[in-house]
GROMACS .gro file of C-alpha atoms in nm:
model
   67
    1UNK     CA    1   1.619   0.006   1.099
    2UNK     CA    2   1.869  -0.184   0.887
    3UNK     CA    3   2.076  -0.328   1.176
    4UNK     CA    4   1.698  -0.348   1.360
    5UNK     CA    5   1.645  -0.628   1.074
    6UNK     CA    6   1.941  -0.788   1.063
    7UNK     CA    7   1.907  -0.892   1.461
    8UNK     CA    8   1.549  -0.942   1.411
    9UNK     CA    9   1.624  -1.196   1.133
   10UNK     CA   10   1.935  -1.323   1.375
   11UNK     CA   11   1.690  -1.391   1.622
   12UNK     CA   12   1.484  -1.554   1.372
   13UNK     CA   13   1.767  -1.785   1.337
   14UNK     CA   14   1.819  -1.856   1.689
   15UNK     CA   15   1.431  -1.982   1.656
   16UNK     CA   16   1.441  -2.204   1.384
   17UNK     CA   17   1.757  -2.369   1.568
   18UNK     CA   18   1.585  -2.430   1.891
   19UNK     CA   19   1.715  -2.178   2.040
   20UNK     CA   20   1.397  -1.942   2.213
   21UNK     CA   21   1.617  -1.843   2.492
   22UNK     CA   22   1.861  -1.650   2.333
   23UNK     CA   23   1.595  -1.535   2.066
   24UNK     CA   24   1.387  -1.402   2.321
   25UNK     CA   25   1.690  -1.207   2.499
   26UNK     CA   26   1.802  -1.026   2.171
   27UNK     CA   27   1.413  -0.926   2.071
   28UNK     CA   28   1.359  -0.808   2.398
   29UNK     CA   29   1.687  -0.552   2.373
   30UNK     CA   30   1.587  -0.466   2.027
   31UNK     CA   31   1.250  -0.408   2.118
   32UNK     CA   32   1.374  -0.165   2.422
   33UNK     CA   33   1.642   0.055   2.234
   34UNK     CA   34   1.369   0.098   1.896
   35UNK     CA   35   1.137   0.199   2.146
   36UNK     CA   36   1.367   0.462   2.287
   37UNK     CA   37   1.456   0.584   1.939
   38UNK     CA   38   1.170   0.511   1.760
   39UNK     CA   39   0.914   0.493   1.937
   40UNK     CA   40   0.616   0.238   1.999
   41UNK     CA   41   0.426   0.298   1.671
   42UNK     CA   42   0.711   0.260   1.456
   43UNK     CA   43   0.652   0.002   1.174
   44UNK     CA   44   0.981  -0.205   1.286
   45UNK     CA   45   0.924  -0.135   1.659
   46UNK     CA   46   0.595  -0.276   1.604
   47UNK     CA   47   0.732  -0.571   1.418
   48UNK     CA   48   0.975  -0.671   1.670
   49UNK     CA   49   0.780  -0.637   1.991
   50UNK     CA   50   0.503  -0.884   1.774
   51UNK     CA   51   0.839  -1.167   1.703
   52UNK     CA   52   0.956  -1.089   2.088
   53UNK     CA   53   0.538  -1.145   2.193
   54UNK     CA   54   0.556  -1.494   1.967
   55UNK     CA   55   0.882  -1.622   2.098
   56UNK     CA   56   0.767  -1.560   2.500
   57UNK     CA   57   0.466  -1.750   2.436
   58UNK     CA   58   0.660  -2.061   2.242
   59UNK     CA   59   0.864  -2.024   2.591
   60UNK     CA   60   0.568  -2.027   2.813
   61UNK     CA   61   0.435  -2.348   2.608
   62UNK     CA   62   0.779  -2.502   2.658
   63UNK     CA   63   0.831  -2.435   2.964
   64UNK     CA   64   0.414  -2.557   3.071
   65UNK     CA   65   0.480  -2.904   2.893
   66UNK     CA   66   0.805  -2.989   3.080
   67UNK     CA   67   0.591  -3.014   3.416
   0.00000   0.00000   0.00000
């Protein structure tokens, strides 16, 4: 879970900077592997799948006001 956090906050970065894309990309792999190993109702699994949830939908409202 330590390295979970450390990419989490990474991705957190990547946010802040503008930078969804490549946020989205490294919750989404983090959020696949803790599921394998942790499992869904892991506290951290749980967390990450909620950031990767939040940085799709700052995506989809991106991505709906460039039209």
């Amino acid at each position: 879970p330590s390295v979970a956090g450390t990419v989490n906050n990474l991705a957190t970065l990547y946010v802040t900077k503008g930078d969804d894309v490549r946020a989205a990309a490294m919750l989404e792999t983090l959020a696949e592997q803790l599921s394998r190993t942790l499992g869904n109702t892991h506290p951290t699994t749980q967390t990450v799948q909620m950031n990767l949830k939040c940085v799709v939908e700052r995506l989809g409202q991106h991505d709906a006001s460039q039209e």
